[in-house]
Structure formats: structure tokens, C-alpha cells
Coordinates of C-alpha atoms in Angstrom, one line a residue:
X288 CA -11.5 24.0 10.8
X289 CA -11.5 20.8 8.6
X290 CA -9.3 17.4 10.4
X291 CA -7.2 17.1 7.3
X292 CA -5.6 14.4 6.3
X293 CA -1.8 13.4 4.9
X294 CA 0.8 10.6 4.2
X295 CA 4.0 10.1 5.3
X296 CA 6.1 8.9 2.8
X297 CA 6.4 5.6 0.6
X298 CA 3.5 4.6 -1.6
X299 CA 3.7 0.9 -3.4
X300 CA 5.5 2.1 -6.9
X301 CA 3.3 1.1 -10.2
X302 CA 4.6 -2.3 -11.3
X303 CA 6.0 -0.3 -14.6
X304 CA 8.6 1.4 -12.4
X305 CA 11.3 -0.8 -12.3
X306 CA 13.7 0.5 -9.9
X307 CA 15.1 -1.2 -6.8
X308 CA 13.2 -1.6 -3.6
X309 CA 13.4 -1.9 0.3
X310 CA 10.1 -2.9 0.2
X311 CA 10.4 -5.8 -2.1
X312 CA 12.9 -8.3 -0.4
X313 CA 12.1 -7.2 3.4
X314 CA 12.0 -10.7 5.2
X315 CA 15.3 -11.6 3.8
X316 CA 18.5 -11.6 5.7
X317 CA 20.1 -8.1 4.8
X318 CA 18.6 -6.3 2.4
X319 CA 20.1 -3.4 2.5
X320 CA 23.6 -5.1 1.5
X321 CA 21.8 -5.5 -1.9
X322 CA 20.9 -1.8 -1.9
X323 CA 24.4 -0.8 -1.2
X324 CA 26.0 -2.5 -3.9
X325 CA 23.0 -1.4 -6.3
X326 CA 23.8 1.8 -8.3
X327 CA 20.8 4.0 -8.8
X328 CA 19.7 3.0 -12.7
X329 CA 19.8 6.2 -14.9
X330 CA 18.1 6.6 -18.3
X331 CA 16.1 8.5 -19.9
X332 CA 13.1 5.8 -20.1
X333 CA 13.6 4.9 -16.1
X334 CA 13.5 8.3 -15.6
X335 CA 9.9 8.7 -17.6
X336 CA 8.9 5.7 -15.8
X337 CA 9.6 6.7 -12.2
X338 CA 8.1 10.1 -13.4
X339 CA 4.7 8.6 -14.9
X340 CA 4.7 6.7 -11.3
X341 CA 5.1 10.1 -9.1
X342 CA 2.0 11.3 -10.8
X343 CA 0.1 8.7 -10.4
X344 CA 0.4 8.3 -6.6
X345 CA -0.3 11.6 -6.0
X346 CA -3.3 11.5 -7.7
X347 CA -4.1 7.9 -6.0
X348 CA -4.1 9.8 -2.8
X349 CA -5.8 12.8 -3.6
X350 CA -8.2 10.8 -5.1
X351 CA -8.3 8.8 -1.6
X352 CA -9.1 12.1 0.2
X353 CA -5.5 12.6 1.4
X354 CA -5.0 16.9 1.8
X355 CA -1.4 16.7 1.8
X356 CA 0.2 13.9 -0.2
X357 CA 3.8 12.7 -0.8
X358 CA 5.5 12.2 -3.8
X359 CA 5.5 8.2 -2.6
X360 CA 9.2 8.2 -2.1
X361 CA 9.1 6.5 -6.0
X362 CA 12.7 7.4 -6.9
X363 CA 13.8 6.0 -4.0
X364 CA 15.7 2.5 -3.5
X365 CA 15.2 3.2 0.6
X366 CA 14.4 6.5 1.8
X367 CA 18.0 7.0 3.4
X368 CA 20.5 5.9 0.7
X369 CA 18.8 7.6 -1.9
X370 CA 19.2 10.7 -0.5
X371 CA 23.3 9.7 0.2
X372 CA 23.5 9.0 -3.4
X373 CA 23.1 12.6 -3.7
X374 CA 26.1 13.8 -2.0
X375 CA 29.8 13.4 -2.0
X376 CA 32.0 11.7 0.9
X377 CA 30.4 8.4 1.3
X378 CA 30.8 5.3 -0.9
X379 CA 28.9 2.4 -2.0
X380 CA 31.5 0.4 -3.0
X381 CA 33.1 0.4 0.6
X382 CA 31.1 -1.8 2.8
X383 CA 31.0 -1.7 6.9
X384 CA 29.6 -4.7 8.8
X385 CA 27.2 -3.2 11.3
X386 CA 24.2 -4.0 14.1
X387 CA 21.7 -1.0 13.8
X388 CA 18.6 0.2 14.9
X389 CA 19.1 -0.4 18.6
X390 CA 20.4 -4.5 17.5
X391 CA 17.5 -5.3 15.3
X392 CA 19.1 -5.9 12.1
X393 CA 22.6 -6.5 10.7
X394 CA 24.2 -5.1 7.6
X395 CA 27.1 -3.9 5.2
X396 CA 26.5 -0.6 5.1
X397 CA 27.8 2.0 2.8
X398 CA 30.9 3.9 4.4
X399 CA 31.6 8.0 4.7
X400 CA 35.5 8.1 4.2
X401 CA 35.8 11.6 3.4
X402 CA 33.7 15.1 3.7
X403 CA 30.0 15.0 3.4
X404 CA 30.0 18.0 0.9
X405 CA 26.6 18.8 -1.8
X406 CA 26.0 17.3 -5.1
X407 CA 23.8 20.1 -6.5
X408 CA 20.2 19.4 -5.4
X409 CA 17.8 16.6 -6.8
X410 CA 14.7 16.5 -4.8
X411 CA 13.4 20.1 -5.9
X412 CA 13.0 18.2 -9.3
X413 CA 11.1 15.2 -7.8
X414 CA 8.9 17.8 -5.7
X415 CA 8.0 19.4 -9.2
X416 CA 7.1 16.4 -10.8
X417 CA 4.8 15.6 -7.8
X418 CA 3.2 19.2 -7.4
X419 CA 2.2 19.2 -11.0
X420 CA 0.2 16.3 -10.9
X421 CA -2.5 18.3 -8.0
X422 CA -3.3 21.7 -7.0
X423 CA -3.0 20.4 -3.3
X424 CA 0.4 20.9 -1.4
X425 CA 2.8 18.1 -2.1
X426 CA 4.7 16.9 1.2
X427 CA 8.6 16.2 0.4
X428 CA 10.0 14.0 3.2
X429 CA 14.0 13.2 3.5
X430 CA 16.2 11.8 6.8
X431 CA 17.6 13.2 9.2
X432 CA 21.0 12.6 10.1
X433 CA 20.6 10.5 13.3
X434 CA 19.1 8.0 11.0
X435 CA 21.4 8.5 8.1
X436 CA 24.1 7.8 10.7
X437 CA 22.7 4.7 11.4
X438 CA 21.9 3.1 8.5
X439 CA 25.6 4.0 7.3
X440 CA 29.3 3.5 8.4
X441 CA 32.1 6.4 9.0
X442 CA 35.7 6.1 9.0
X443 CA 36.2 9.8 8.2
X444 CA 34.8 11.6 11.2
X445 CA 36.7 11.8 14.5
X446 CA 32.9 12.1 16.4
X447 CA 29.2 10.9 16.0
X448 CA 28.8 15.2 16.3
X449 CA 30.9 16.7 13.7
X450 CA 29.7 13.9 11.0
X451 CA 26.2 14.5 11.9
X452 CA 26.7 18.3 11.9
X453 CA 28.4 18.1 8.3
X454 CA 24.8 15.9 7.1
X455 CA 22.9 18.2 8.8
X456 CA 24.3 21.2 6.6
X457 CA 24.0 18.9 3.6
X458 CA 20.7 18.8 4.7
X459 CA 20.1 22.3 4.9
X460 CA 21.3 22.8 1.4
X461 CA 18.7 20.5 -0.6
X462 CA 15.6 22.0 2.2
X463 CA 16.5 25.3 1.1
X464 CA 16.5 24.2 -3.0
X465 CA 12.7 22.5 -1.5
X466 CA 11.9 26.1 -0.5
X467 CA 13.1 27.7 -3.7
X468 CA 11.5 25.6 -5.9
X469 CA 7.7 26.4 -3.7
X470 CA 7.2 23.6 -1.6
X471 CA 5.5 24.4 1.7
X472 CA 6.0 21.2 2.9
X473 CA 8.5 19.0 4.5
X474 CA 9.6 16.0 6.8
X475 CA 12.4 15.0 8.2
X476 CA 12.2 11.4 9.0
X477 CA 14.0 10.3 12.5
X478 CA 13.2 7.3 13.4
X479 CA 16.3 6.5 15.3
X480 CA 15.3 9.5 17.9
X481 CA 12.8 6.6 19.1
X482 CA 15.8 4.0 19.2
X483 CA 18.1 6.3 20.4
X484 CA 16.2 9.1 22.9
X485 CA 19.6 10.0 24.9
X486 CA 21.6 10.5 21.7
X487 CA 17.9 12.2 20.3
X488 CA 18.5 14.7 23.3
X489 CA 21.7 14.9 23.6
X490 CA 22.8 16.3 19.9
X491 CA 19.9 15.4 17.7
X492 CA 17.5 18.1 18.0
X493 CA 20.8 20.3 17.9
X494 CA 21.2 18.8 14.9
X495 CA 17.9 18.9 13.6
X496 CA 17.5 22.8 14.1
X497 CA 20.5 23.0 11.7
X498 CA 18.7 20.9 9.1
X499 CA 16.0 23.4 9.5
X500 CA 17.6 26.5 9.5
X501 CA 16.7 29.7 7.4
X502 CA 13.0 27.8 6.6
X503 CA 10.8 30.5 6.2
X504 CA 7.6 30.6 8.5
X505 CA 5.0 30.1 5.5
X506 CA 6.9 26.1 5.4
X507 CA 5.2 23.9 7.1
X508 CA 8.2 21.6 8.9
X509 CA 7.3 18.4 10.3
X510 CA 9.3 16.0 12.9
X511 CA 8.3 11.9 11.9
X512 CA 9.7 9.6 14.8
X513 CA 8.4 6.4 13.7
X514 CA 8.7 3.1 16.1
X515 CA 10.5 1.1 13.2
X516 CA 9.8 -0.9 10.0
X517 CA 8.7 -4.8 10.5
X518 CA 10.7 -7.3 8.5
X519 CA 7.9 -8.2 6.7
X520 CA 4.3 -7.8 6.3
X521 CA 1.5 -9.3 9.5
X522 CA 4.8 -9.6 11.5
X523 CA 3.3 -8.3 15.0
X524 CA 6.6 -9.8 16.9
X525 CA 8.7 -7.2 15.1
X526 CA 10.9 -5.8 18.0
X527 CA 9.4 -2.3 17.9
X528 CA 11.3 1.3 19.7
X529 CA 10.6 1.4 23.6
X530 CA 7.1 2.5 24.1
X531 CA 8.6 5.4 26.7
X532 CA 10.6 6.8 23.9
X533 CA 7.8 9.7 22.8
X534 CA 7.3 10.5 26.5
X535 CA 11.1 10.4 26.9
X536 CA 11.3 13.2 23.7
X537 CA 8.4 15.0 23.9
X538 CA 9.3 18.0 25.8
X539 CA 11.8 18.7 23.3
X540 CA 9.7 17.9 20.7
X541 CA 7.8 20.8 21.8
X542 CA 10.8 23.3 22.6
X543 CA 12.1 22.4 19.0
X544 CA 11.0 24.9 16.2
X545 CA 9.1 22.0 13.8
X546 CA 5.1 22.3 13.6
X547 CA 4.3 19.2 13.9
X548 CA 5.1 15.5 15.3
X549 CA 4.1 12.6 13.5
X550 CA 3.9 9.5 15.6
X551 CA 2.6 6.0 15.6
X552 CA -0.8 5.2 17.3
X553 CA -2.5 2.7 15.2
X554 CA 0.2 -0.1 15.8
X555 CA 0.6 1.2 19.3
X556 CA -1.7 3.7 21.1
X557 CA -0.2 6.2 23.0
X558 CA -1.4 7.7 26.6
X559 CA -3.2 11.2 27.0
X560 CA -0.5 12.3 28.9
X561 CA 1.8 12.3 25.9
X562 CA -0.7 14.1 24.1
X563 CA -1.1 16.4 27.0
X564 CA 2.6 17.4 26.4
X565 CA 2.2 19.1 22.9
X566 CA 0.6 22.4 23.8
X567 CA 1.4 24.1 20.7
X568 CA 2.7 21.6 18.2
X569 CA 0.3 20.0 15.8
X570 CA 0.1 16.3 15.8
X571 CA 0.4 13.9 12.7
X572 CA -1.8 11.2 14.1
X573 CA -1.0 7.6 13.0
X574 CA -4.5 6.1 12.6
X575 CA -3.5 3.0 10.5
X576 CA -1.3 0.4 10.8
X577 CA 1.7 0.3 7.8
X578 CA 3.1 -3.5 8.0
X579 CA -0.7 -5.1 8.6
X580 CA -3.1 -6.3 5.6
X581 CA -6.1 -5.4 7.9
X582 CA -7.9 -2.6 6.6
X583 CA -9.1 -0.8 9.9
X584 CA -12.9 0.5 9.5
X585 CA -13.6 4.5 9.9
X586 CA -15.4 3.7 12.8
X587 CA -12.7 2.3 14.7
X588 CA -10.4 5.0 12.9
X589 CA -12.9 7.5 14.5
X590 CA -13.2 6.2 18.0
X591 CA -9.3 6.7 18.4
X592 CA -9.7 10.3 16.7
X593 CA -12.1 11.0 19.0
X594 CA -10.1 9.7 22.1
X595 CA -6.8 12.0 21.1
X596 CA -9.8 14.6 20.2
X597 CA -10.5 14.7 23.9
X598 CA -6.6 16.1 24.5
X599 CA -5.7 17.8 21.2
X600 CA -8.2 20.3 19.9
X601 CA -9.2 20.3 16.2
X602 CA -6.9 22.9 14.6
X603 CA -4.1 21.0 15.7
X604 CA -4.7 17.7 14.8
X605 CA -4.0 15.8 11.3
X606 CA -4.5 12.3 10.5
X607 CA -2.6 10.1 8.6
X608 CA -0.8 6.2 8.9
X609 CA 1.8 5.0 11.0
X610 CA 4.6 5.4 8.1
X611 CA 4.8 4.6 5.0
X612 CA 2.8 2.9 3.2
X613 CA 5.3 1.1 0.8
X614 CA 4.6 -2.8 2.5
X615 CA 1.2 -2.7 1.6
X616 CA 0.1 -4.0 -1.5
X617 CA -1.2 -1.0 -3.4
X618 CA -4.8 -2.0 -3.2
X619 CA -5.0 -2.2 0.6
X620 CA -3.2 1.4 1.1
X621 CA -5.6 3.3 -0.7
X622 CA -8.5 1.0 1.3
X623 CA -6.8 2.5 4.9
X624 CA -6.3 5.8 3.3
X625 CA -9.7 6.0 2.2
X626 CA -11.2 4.7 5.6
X627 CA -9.1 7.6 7.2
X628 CA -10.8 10.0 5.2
X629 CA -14.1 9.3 6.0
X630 CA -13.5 9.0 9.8
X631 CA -11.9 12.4 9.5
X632 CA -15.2 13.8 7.7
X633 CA -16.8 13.1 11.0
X634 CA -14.9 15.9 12.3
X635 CA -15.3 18.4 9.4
X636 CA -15.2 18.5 6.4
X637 CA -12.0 19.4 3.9
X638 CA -11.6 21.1 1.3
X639 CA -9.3 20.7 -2.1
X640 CA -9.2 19.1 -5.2
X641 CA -11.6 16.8 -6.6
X642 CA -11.9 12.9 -6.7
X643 CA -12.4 11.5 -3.2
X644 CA -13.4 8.0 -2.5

């Protein structure tokens, strides 16, 4: 069976696409206060713009040699408030002074002040925009409600549970408009399960089986518990999640109805006994650093693959980056992604649309 290949989420947007970005002022003292007060832009030439842009990552990372690519997260301002632009009971005109992410950054953060409740369903039209640009299966990725909790504020909800449990159905609604409109695949991004392992155990995989429920077994559901975002790009001091986190959450990992787990190697490699844990979940292997300009070689990609190769067989192993790729100037991502695909041609060989590098 071939080692595919995938991405996990952001992909530098085309310099045409004008709308807001994460990405763009990372490094400065709290960026997402900007985001919060920013209203998403709406017309009709944005919206061929960001469309124009979808397309063309795809086909940037087919043409890279990625199997399953993302729609590179091009719509989105962040990949959290985006997605809480799309429902009703929070508000971005009410602002709450926190410390997230386990106290490594500081914000005014939008504020839930009444029900979470459905807005219809927006990212079945982004998936189609994606899917029609390749004959490969488009990965849609969206947060899960650990980390929307904590990258937002509540003063609706009497507990942490019944607010996550009212995002988790909200959730549920737009992965079930995913599965209606055809796509086979999707992530839920939790990177706070790594900040947070106890609250991960205690109610988030709870709340996570919610997001997930009624997902029929041709979907493909993935679990991506990434260590955390730098500030800014070559900053190796960033203050990343505790490096016992995945041991901490694997077994639940495991117990948990996703298929796979992607996790970060490249910036940090993990021990075989982690690797050891995951008996029948497939692992999303993060071979290349996100927030660093050097382009690893596919040799050194390789020697790792090989390592977790020794633990993991073949069928159950995927390789991709750490996260997303969105830091990176555009020209560097598609060097890692390309490097990733040929160290995963020394495994076997894929199959799917034309246009590799």
C-alpha cells in the first residue's frame, strides 16, 4: 500500500486574496484583538478572489505530490473565528480580556453571551470550491470546541460542559452538511487537548464524539493535536505544549472513534513507545517543521519515516507537516511538501492525479 501523503490545514493565500490574516501580523502583541474587531469582508469580487485562491492551492499541493490536500483554510481570518462567524450566540463586538493557551498569549477575545445555535452551513460551499479543482479527496478541517473555548470568552454558560456541549452540536450540524455535500474527509483541530490533557480527558473526547456523531464509516475522521503556533517565524524558544501531553492522551486517543491522530514530530520527535500505543489508529505523521524556513531534505524526512516505520506498519501510516503551513512563505511550503513526497516514494509509490514535483 502506497505511504500517502496530506496537509493539515492553512496554505500561504495568493497575494490577490485580500482578506485578513493570523498569519500576517504574528509577532505582534495581540493579534487576535484585531481579528475580533475585523468583520469578515463580503462581496462579490472577494468572494471570486478567495475562490480563484482555493483552487489554486489545491492544485499547488497536488501538484507537490500531496494525496489528500486542504482547501488551505483561504476564507479563513484564523481557523477558529471564522468558523464562529458562522454561528449565532457569540459577538464580536463584545470583547473579554483573557490569558490562553496554557498562559502563552493574552487577548480580547470575542464573547458567547447567548445560545450557540446554527447559521445555516458555509463550509460545504468552501469544500466544493476545493473538490472541483482535483479529482483527489479534499480534506476539510474545522475546531473543535476545547479550542474554540479557548480562543473565546463566555458569559452565557453556567459551565465549561454545557457551552462546549452546545459547540459541539453546532459542530455536528456543519460535519453532517460536509458529509452531504460528498466529502470523505475531515479534521477537527484540538490543539488545546495538548495544553489542556486533564480537561482533554475529562470532557473533551466526550465532546469530541458529539462533534462526530452520525459520520458515516466511508468518512475518513481525523483527531489534529498540534503542540502550538510560534509567534513568529525561526522562533525555536516558542513555549511549545508539554512534551508528555500525547503520552498523557494517547490511550484515549485510541478508545475514541476518529481514524487517525495527527501529531507533531518534526519540531519535536516523539518516543516509540507513543507510537506503540496506537494499535489501530492511523497516524498523520508530522515530518516537517511549520514555523522554520529550513527546508528539511527527503533524506532526513526518510530516516524519521523509517524510525516510526519500525513501530507503525505501512497501511497505517500518512505523512504530512507539523500544522499548517500558513507562516511559511509560499515558496518554502511547497519545497517541504515536495521533499515529503519524495521521501514517502521510498516507501511506495501513490497513486492519483497528475503533476508531481
Amino acid at each position: 500500500m502506497a505511504l500517502q501523503t496530506t496537509t493539515i490545514g492553512a496554505f500561504p493565500k495568493p497575494s490577490y486574496v485580500t482578506l485578513p490574516d493570523w498569519f500576517s501580523t504574528a509577532g505582534t502583541s495581540s493579534p487576535e484583538a484585531t481579528y475580533a474587531t475585523n468583520q469578515h469582508q463580503s462581496s462579490a469580487v472577494l468572494d471570486d478572489a478567495a475562490d480563484r485562491g482555493i483552487r489554486e492551492v489545491v492544485q499547488l499541493q497536488v501538484g507537490a505530490g500531496i494525496d489528500v490536500p486542504t482547501d488551505g483554510e483561504i476564507r479563513r481570518e484564523n481557523y477558529v473565528h471564522y468558523h464562529c462567524r458562522h454561528i449565532d450566540g457569540i459577538a464580536f463586538d463584545v470583547l473579554t480580556d483573557r490569558v490562553v493557551r496554557d498562559g502563552t498569549w493574552r487577548a480580547r477575545l470575542p464573547t458567547f453571551i447567548g445560545p450557540v445555535t446554527p447559521r445555516g452551513s458555509f463550509l460545504d460551499r468552501d469544500y466544493r470550491v476545493a473538490q472541483s479543482a482535483t479529482s483527489r479527496p479534499v480534506k476539510m478541517t474545522m475546531p473543535g470546541p476545547l479550542t474554540i473555548m479557548d480562543t473565546t470568552a463566555n458569559t452565557y454558560y453556567d459551565s465549561e460542559l454545557l457551552w462546549g456541549h452546545a459547540l459541539a452540536s453546532v459542530l455536528n450540524h456543519e460535519v453532517r452538511a460536509l458529509v452531504g455535500a460528498g466529502c470523505t474527509q475531515i479534521q477537527i483541530d484540538e490543539p488545546v487537548f495538548a495544553r489542556y490533557p486533564d480537561a482533554a480527558r475529562s470532557y473533551g473526547f466526550e465532546l469530541l464524539e458529539v462533534v462526530l456523531a452520525g459520520i458515516p464509516p466511508h468518512v475518513t475522521t481525523t483527531l489534529h493535536m498540534c503542540c502550538g503556533y510560534p509567534d513568529r517565524l525561526d522562533n525555536a524558544a516558542y513555549p511549545k505544549a508539554d512534551p508528555h501531553a500525547y503520552l498523557a492522551l494517547a490511550d484515549h486517543v485510541e478508545a475514541s472513534s476518529v481514524d487517525a491522530v495527527s501529531l507533531e514530530d518534526a519540531h519535536r520527535p516523539n518516543p516509540a513507545r507513543l507510537f506503540e500505543r496506537f494499535t489501530t489508529t492511523t497516524v498523520v505523521l508530522g515530518a516537517v517543521e511549520i514555523a522554520s524556513s529550513r527546508v528539511e531534505s527527503a533524506a532526513e524526512i526518510a530516516a524519521r519515516t523509517e524510525a516510526v516505520l519500525g513501530v507503525v506498519p505501512e497501511d497505517r501510516l500518512m505523512l504530512a507537516p507539523d500544522c499548517g503551513l500558513g507562516m511559511l512563505p509560499a515558496a518554502t511550503a511547497l519545497a517541504k511538501l515536495r521533499n515529503l513526497r519524495h521521501a514517502a516514494d521510498r516507501f511506495g509509490l501513490a497513486t492519483g492525479d497528475a503533476g508531481r514535483g
